[in-house]
Amino acid sequence: MLKSVQDSPLHRIANPRSVAFFGASNNITSMGTSQLLALLDMGYPGAVYPVHPKLEQVQGLKAYQSVLDLPEAPDLAVLVLPTRLVPEVIDQCGRRGIKRAVVVSGGFDEHGDQGRELQQQLDQAAERHGIRYLGPNCLGVAAPHNQVNTTFLPYEARPGFIGMASQSGSFVTQMFDYLDKFGLGFSVAMSVGNEANLDLVDVIEYLAVEPHTKVIALYVESLRRGRRFLEVAREVSPHKPIVALYVGGSEAGRRASLSHTGALAGPDRLYDGVFRQAGVIRARTLEEMFDFCWALADCPVPAGDRVVIQTHSGGPGATAADACGRAGLQLPPVSQATRQKLAPYIPPTTSLNNPVDVTYTKNPLEYLLEMPKVLLADEGYDGMIFYYLVPEGAVKRALLAMGLDPDQAAAQAEAMLEQQAAAIKEMVSASGKPLVGFSFRTRDDAFIRRLQDQGVVVLPSGERAAAAMAALVNYGRLRSKVLAAPWPAGT
Amino acid sequence: MLKSVQDSPLHRIANPRSVAFFGASNNITSMGTSQLLALLDMGYPGAVYPVHPKLEQVQGLKAYQSVLDLPEAPDLAVLVLPTRLVPEVIDQCGRRGIKRAVVVSGGFDEHGDQGRELQQQLDQAAERHGIRYLGPNCLGVAAPHNQVNTTFLPYEARPGFIGMASQSGSFVTQMFDYLDKFGLGFSVAMSVGNEANLDLVDVIEYLAVEPHTKVIALYVESLRRGRRFLEVAREVSPHKPIVALYVGGSEAGRRASLSHTGALAGPDRLYDGVFRQAGVIRARTLEEMFDFCWALADCPVPAGDRVVIQTHSGGPGATAADACGRAGLQLPPVSQATRQKLAPYIPPTTSLNNPVDVTYTKNPLEYLLEMPKVLLADEGYDGMIFYYLVPEGAVKRALLAMGLDPDQAAAQAEAMLEQQAAAIKEMVSASGKPLVGFSFRTRDDAFIRRLQDQGVVVLPSGERAAAAMAALVNYGRLRSKVLAAPWPAGT
């Protein structure tokens, strides 16, 4: 494990103090221009030096004819240039003292003999000057805490805690929006492209010590350094969970990834084995990947697989229970002692099986706070899945009935929801057990948004909550195994 | 198959001309009041007669001490009363000439010996007067085209084309919101509860002839009339697709549904077999259920399983391809002839495998219209999965660059997106093949909203698009089998 983030060759790629930009112009439809604009939109605080053979100004910034003319040696060069120009420009960057680059241009190893020759020239130029780079055929980095974004889409989510290494560049950009729907965001996301110089494993090593990163997501089309991946992931995963989405497993996925980055993917079961040995949680879909990241970052690891479900709607409770059953989780019935503790909160028609189904609750606070507190305290359960009712309507109606006018009632309801969300988070944290919530409401709903912003995981369905709980259990098991089994490092 | 919707005992439950309401009051926290308010919120145009032993007015409506006092015999009675009162009130309804009821009250068969005795009394009262009813232990009906909603939540989605029969009542209500996120809605949704009088099969028969219903969704915890279900579903499914979510398959799901409606569920594989024979598509999650309904309602049935994927982002394309592979769909490579037809639209670096990956397209119209037109016309493909880029930003920037002011550009962009969405729908319809789209953007995005409103299926991920395409293929196969195999009706 690296001692600090400064020890990684990726540090000044994610956190450059200044950037030389090749390939941007005043033509807004060009890729390079979109990428420069994304960086500027981010409010990047360092100096940006566009390099352009003809223009004096690029997007309002002074442009330089050659990198050799720059007033300083920037920390990072971003190249969005025709393939044939890349080796020569990297050489010039080296001569100017630049040590890090993002090579966006494609057309290298993934494009036959001519591409391979250009790749060799690029390798030689980089080696000559000790330049480490991401790519080629990548989009570089989004590091919102540092206000850095070299991709072609504006970073619209908040700075977050998910670190990502992706063998698809545009995948990273498309996820900006996706994460924002849940109030999530990237800490640092890197697109590794053809991995000619820096690869997935380098990014994992970097993210392992990157302080904003609580969990690491991998989009994998193939592992080029399988053995090193295993070593590094085993070291990192017990401390910072790693979740991988591997798409090369089916014949169709394999063909898609072959054409995409030129790498050959391996059989599904081989990758299953590698991930398991490495302590890496595998996701089957991108929705699962980020669901799992969220749960692993915000929930403690459960001691076992015994789950209790609380719901105020039989159907959603049953779908969650069914998904738990399929995922191999246990749903023990509610004990006599716990039934007695719940008695004050429940009408006599309540089902006291598991799921605990309180369809006709009258007091939202009992449903949201008192009952889960009792259930989480039960030693027979290791974790909880919770269906969130949204009390906004009930709260408002009650306030109106008390004689408040609509504006007062709305403001008062807002304040109460805020308090309730904070109290729920505190109650869950104090339990020391994971609670994974779900609701069919989204962040458009004030209560769901507040819960999520407090750090309560609220997923869009019971099935997804069950899968995330199973990932937590799975992570706990893998972690024990990885920590227990000595790794034959020297063999 | 029924000749018309009037022949179903459910017709006047979904479309009553007047309603007697038992159990509502001026206490806004009571269940009955919430249900009455939901009906009134819907703008229900018929007469509503609250019946209450003491109150003169209920929620602003004149209340009646007894159903016998009503000025007419309403088409429907809704009962939200203590269990022990229900048989007697049903008897009174019968004496007043009411023929249809929704019995919301629980506490019958699902609550031991005492409950069973009350159920017998209820049966006798209903039979005496020829009353047909939904429930007990249900929420009744949401029929937004008729402005009817007897459930306890306001119906906030639009009137739609998904007919639903659910063995969970609150499941129906929770889905109002879920469907609205996709611009979908129910035609008629019915909660069947304990199915003492009218059951899931009756609802299927009704929905089969209900004119707003294009597809039927079933939430199943157990089939009480397996044989009749098979007969009816086989008759209906070739003409109106049926999608079922069955949650009783796992031990945990079974226990949850047992406590929920008192019905015993059967093994997963048995239900798999029944659904297959009946031509019913099975969904594993509620998200799948509505994804499948949407695709089956809005897309033609593909002739085979050969799919082409078009994407402008390698990662999402690869995840869709991988999911297609796992779902058993074929992804044949792009033929030489089709490559030539695509040549004008693609940069030389484009991957012409399948997925067709056009990462750096400059002209959104070529990407959105010309290329899919060529691919859909290829006889080697039976259907298409399409990753939607959102051209709004590009369109606006181009308009600004042409010198329009921001307001003009925004208005102009809106109009262009509207035109594009309409042109896309027309192009897809003309092809005669199914196109299932996906995007990580939601209806918050103007373009996605317009596409969906035009009737283009746009799902939230490539995996879900692949699963929906597989459901279309599967439906086509099941339909052929059901139509080909004679059913031993007399045996």
Coordinates of N, CA and C in Angstrom, one line a residue, chain A residues 121-230:
Chain A
Q121 N 6.1 4.5 -30.7 CA 6.7 5.9 -30.7 C 6.3 6.6 -29.4
L122 N 5.0 6.5 -29.1 CA 4.5 7.2 -27.9 C 5.2 6.7 -26.6
D123 N 5.3 5.3 -26.5 CA 6.0 4.7 -25.4 C 7.5 5.2 -25.3
Q124 N 8.1 5.3 -26.4 CA 9.5 5.7 -26.4 C 9.7 7.2 -25.9
A125 N 8.8 8.0 -26.4 CA 8.8 9.5 -26.0 C 8.5 9.6 -24.6
A126 N 7.5 8.9 -24.1 CA 7.2 9.0 -22.6 C 8.3 8.5 -21.8
E127 N 8.9 7.4 -22.2 CA 10.0 6.8 -21.4 C 11.2 7.7 -21.3
R128 N 11.5 8.3 -22.5 CA 12.7 9.2 -22.6 C 12.6 10.3 -21.5
H129 N 11.4 10.8 -21.3 CA 11.2 11.9 -20.4 C 10.6 11.6 -19.0
G130 N 10.4 10.3 -18.8 CA 9.8 9.9 -17.5 C 8.4 10.3 -17.4
I131 N 7.7 10.4 -18.5 CA 6.3 10.8 -18.4 C 5.3 9.7 -18.1
R132 N 4.5 9.8 -17.1 CA 3.4 8.8 -16.8 C 2.1 9.4 -17.3
Y133 N 1.3 8.5 -18.0 CA 0.1 9.0 -18.6 C -1.1 8.0 -18.5
L134 N -2.3 8.6 -18.5 CA -3.5 7.8 -18.7 C -3.8 7.7 -20.2
G135 N -4.3 6.6 -20.6 CA -4.7 6.4 -22.0 C -3.7 5.5 -22.8
P136 N -3.6 5.7 -24.1 CA -4.4 6.6 -24.9 C -5.9 6.0 -25.0
N137 N -6.7 6.7 -25.7 CA -8.1 6.3 -26.0 C -8.9 6.3 -24.7
C138 N -8.8 7.4 -23.9 CA -9.4 7.5 -22.7 C -10.0 9.0 -22.5
L139 N -10.7 9.2 -21.4 CA -11.2 10.6 -21.2 C -10.5 11.2 -20.0
G140 N -9.6 10.5 -19.3 CA -8.8 11.2 -18.3 C -9.6 11.1 -16.9
V141 N -9.8 12.2 -16.3 CA -10.1 12.2 -14.9 C -11.2 13.2 -14.6
A142 N -12.1 12.8 -13.6 CA -13.0 13.8 -13.0 C -12.7 13.7 -11.5
A143 N -12.2 14.8 -11.0 CA -11.9 14.9 -9.5 C -12.6 16.1 -9.0
P144 N -13.9 16.0 -8.7 CA -14.6 17.1 -8.4 C -14.2 17.9 -7.1
H145 N -13.6 17.1 -6.1 CA -13.1 17.9 -4.9 C -12.0 18.8 -5.3
N146 N -11.3 18.5 -6.4 CA -10.2 19.4 -6.8 C -10.6 20.3 -8.0
Q147 N -11.9 20.3 -8.3 CA -12.5 21.0 -9.4 C -11.8 20.7 -10.7
V148 N -11.5 19.4 -10.9 CA -10.8 19.0 -12.2 C -11.8 18.1 -12.9
N149 N -11.9 18.2 -14.2 CA -12.7 17.4 -15.1 C -12.2 17.5 -16.5
T150 N -11.5 16.4 -17.0 CA -11.0 16.5 -18.4 C -11.9 15.8 -19.3
T151 N -13.1 15.3 -18.9 CA -14.0 14.5 -19.8 C -14.8 15.5 -20.6
F152 N -15.6 15.0 -21.5 CA -16.3 15.9 -22.4 C -17.7 16.4 -22.0
L153 N -18.1 15.9 -20.8 CA -19.4 16.4 -20.2 C -19.2 17.1 -18.9
P154 N -20.0 18.1 -18.7 CA -19.9 18.9 -17.4 C -20.1 17.9 -16.3
Y155 N -19.4 18.1 -15.2 CA -19.6 17.3 -14.0 C -20.8 17.9 -13.2
E156 N -21.9 17.3 -13.2 CA -23.1 18.0 -12.6 C -23.5 17.4 -11.2
A157 N -22.9 16.3 -10.8 CA -23.2 15.8 -9.5 C -22.4 16.5 -8.5
R158 N -22.6 16.1 -7.2 CA -21.8 16.7 -6.1 C -20.5 16.0 -6.0
P159 N -19.5 16.6 -5.4 CA -18.3 15.8 -5.0 C -18.7 14.7 -4.0
G160 N -18.2 13.5 -4.3 CA -18.7 12.4 -3.4 C -17.6 11.5 -2.9
F161 N -18.0 10.2 -2.6 CA -17.0 9.3 -2.0 C -16.7 8.1 -2.8
I162 N -17.2 8.0 -4.0 CA -17.0 6.8 -4.8 C -15.8 7.1 -5.8
G163 N -14.7 6.3 -5.5 CA -13.6 6.3 -6.4 C -13.8 5.3 -7.6
M164 N -13.4 5.7 -8.8 CA -13.7 4.8 -9.9 C -12.6 4.7 -10.8
A165 N -12.3 3.4 -11.3 CA -11.4 3.2 -12.4 C -12.2 2.5 -13.4
S166 N -12.2 3.0 -14.7 CA -13.1 2.5 -15.7 C -12.3 2.2 -17.0
Q167 N -12.5 1.1 -17.6 CA -11.9 0.8 -18.9 C -12.8 1.3 -20.0
S168 N -13.9 2.0 -19.7 CA -14.7 2.7 -20.7 C -14.7 4.2 -20.2
G169 N -14.3 5.1 -21.1 CA -14.2 6.5 -20.8 C -15.6 7.1 -20.7
S170 N -16.4 6.9 -21.7 CA -17.7 7.6 -21.7 C -18.6 7.0 -20.6
F171 N -18.3 5.8 -20.1 CA -19.0 5.3 -19.0 C -18.9 6.2 -17.8
V172 N -17.7 6.7 -17.5 CA -17.5 7.6 -16.4 C -18.4 8.8 -16.6
T173 N -18.4 9.4 -17.8 CA -19.1 10.6 -17.9 C -20.6 10.4 -17.8
Q174 N -21.1 9.3 -18.3 CA -22.5 9.0 -18.3 C -23.0 8.8 -16.8
M175 N -22.1 8.5 -16.0 CA -22.4 8.2 -14.6 C -22.6 9.5 -13.8
F176 N -22.1 10.6 -14.3 CA -22.2 11.9 -13.5 C -23.7 12.1 -13.2
D177 N -24.5 11.9 -14.2 CA -25.9 12.1 -14.1 C -26.6 11.1 -13.3
Y178 N -26.2 9.8 -13.5 CA -26.8 8.7 -12.8 C -26.6 8.9 -11.3
L179 N -25.4 9.2 -10.9 CA -25.1 9.3 -9.4 C -25.9 10.4 -8.8
D180 N -26.0 11.5 -9.6 CA -26.7 12.7 -9.1 C -28.2 12.4 -8.7
K181 N -28.8 11.4 -9.4 CA -30.2 11.0 -9.1 C -30.3 10.5 -7.7
F182 N -29.2 10.1 -7.1 CA -29.3 9.5 -5.7 C -28.5 10.4 -4.8
G183 N -28.1 11.6 -5.2 CA -27.3 12.4 -4.3 C -25.9 11.9 -4.1
L184 N -25.4 11.0 -5.0 CA -24.1 10.5 -4.8 C -23.2 11.3 -5.8
G185 N -21.9 11.0 -5.7 CA -20.9 11.6 -6.6 C -19.6 10.9 -6.5
F186 N -18.7 11.2 -7.5 CA -17.4 10.6 -7.5 C -16.5 11.4 -6.5
S187 N -15.5 10.7 -5.9 CA -14.4 11.3 -5.3 C -13.4 11.6 -6.4
V188 N -12.9 10.6 -7.0 CA -12.1 10.7 -8.2 C -12.5 9.6 -9.2
A189 N -12.7 9.9 -10.4 CA -13.0 8.8 -11.4 C -12.0 8.9 -12.5
M190 N -11.4 7.8 -12.9 CA -10.4 7.8 -13.9 C -10.8 6.8 -15.0
S191 N -10.7 7.3 -16.3 CA -10.8 6.5 -17.4 C -9.4 6.1 -17.9
V192 N -9.2 4.7 -18.0 CA -7.8 4.3 -18.2 C -7.6 3.9 -19.7
G193 N -8.6 3.9 -20.5 CA -8.4 3.6 -21.9 C -7.6 2.4 -22.2
N194 N -6.6 2.5 -23.1 CA -5.8 1.3 -23.5 C -4.8 0.9 -22.4
E195 N -4.6 1.6 -21.4 CA -3.7 1.3 -20.3 C -2.3 1.1 -20.7
A196 N -1.8 1.9 -21.6 CA -0.5 1.7 -22.2 C 0.6 2.0 -21.1
N197 N 0.3 2.9 -20.2 CA 1.3 3.3 -19.2 C 0.8 3.2 -17.8
L198 N -0.3 3.8 -17.5 CA -1.0 3.6 -16.2 C -2.2 2.8 -16.3
D199 N -2.5 1.9 -15.4 CA -3.6 1.0 -15.6 C -4.5 0.9 -14.4
L200 N -5.5 0.1 -14.5 CA -6.5 -0.1 -13.5 C -5.9 -0.3 -12.1
V201 N -4.8 -1.1 -12.1 CA -4.2 -1.4 -10.8 C -3.6 -0.2 -10.2
D202 N -2.9 0.6 -11.1 CA -2.4 1.9 -10.6 C -3.5 2.8 -10.0
V203 N -4.6 2.8 -10.6 CA -5.7 3.6 -10.1 C -6.2 3.1 -8.7
I204 N -6.3 1.7 -8.6 CA -6.7 1.1 -7.3 C -5.7 1.6 -6.2
E205 N -4.4 1.5 -6.5 CA -3.4 1.8 -5.5 C -3.6 3.3 -5.1
Y206 N -3.9 4.1 -6.1 CA -4.1 5.6 -5.8 C -5.3 5.8 -5.0
L207 N -6.4 5.2 -5.4 CA -7.7 5.4 -4.7 C -7.7 4.9 -3.3
A208 N -6.8 3.8 -3.1 CA -6.7 3.2 -1.7 C -6.3 4.3 -0.7
V209 N -5.5 5.2 -1.1 CA -5.0 6.2 -0.2 C -5.6 7.6 -0.4
E210 N -6.5 7.7 -1.4 CA -7.1 9.0 -1.7 C -8.1 9.3 -0.6
P211 N -8.0 10.5 0.0 CA -8.7 10.6 1.3 C -10.3 10.8 1.1
H212 N -10.8 11.3 0.0 CA -12.2 11.4 -0.2 C -12.9 10.1 -0.5
T213 N -12.1 9.1 -0.9 CA -12.7 7.9 -1.4 C -13.0 6.9 -0.3
K214 N -14.3 6.5 -0.2 CA -14.7 5.5 0.8 C -14.8 4.1 0.2
V215 N -15.0 4.1 -1.1 CA -15.3 2.8 -1.7 C -14.8 2.9 -3.2
I216 N -14.4 1.8 -3.8 CA -13.8 1.8 -5.1 C -14.7 1.0 -6.1
A217 N -15.0 1.6 -7.2 CA -15.9 1.0 -8.2 C -15.0 0.7 -9.4
L218 N -15.1 -0.5 -10.0 CA -14.3 -0.8 -11.2 C -15.2 -1.2 -12.3
Y219 N -15.0 -0.6 -13.5 CA -15.7 -1.1 -14.7 C -14.6 -1.8 -15.5
V220 N -14.8 -3.1 -15.6 CA -13.7 -4.0 -16.1 C -14.1 -4.6 -17.4
E221 N -13.3 -4.5 -18.4 CA -13.6 -5.3 -19.6 C -12.5 -6.4 -19.7
S222 N -11.4 -6.2 -19.1 CA -10.4 -7.3 -19.1 C -9.3 -6.8 -18.1
L223 N -8.7 -7.8 -17.4 CA -7.6 -7.5 -16.5 C -6.3 -7.8 -17.2
R224 N -5.4 -6.8 -17.4 CA -4.2 -7.0 -18.1 C -3.1 -7.6 -17.2
R225 N -3.1 -7.1 -15.9 CA -2.1 -7.6 -15.0 C -2.8 -8.4 -13.9
G226 N -3.3 -9.6 -14.2 CA -4.1 -10.3 -13.3 C -3.5 -10.6 -11.9
R227 N -2.2 -11.0 -11.9 CA -1.5 -11.3 -10.7 C -1.4 -10.1 -9.8
R228 N -0.9 -9.0 -10.4 CA -0.7 -7.8 -9.6 C -2.1 -7.2 -9.1
F229 N -3.1 -7.4 -9.9 CA -4.4 -7.0 -9.5 C -4.8 -7.7 -8.2
L230 N -4.6 -9.0 -8.2 CA -4.9 -9.9 -7.1 C -4.2 -9.4 -5.8

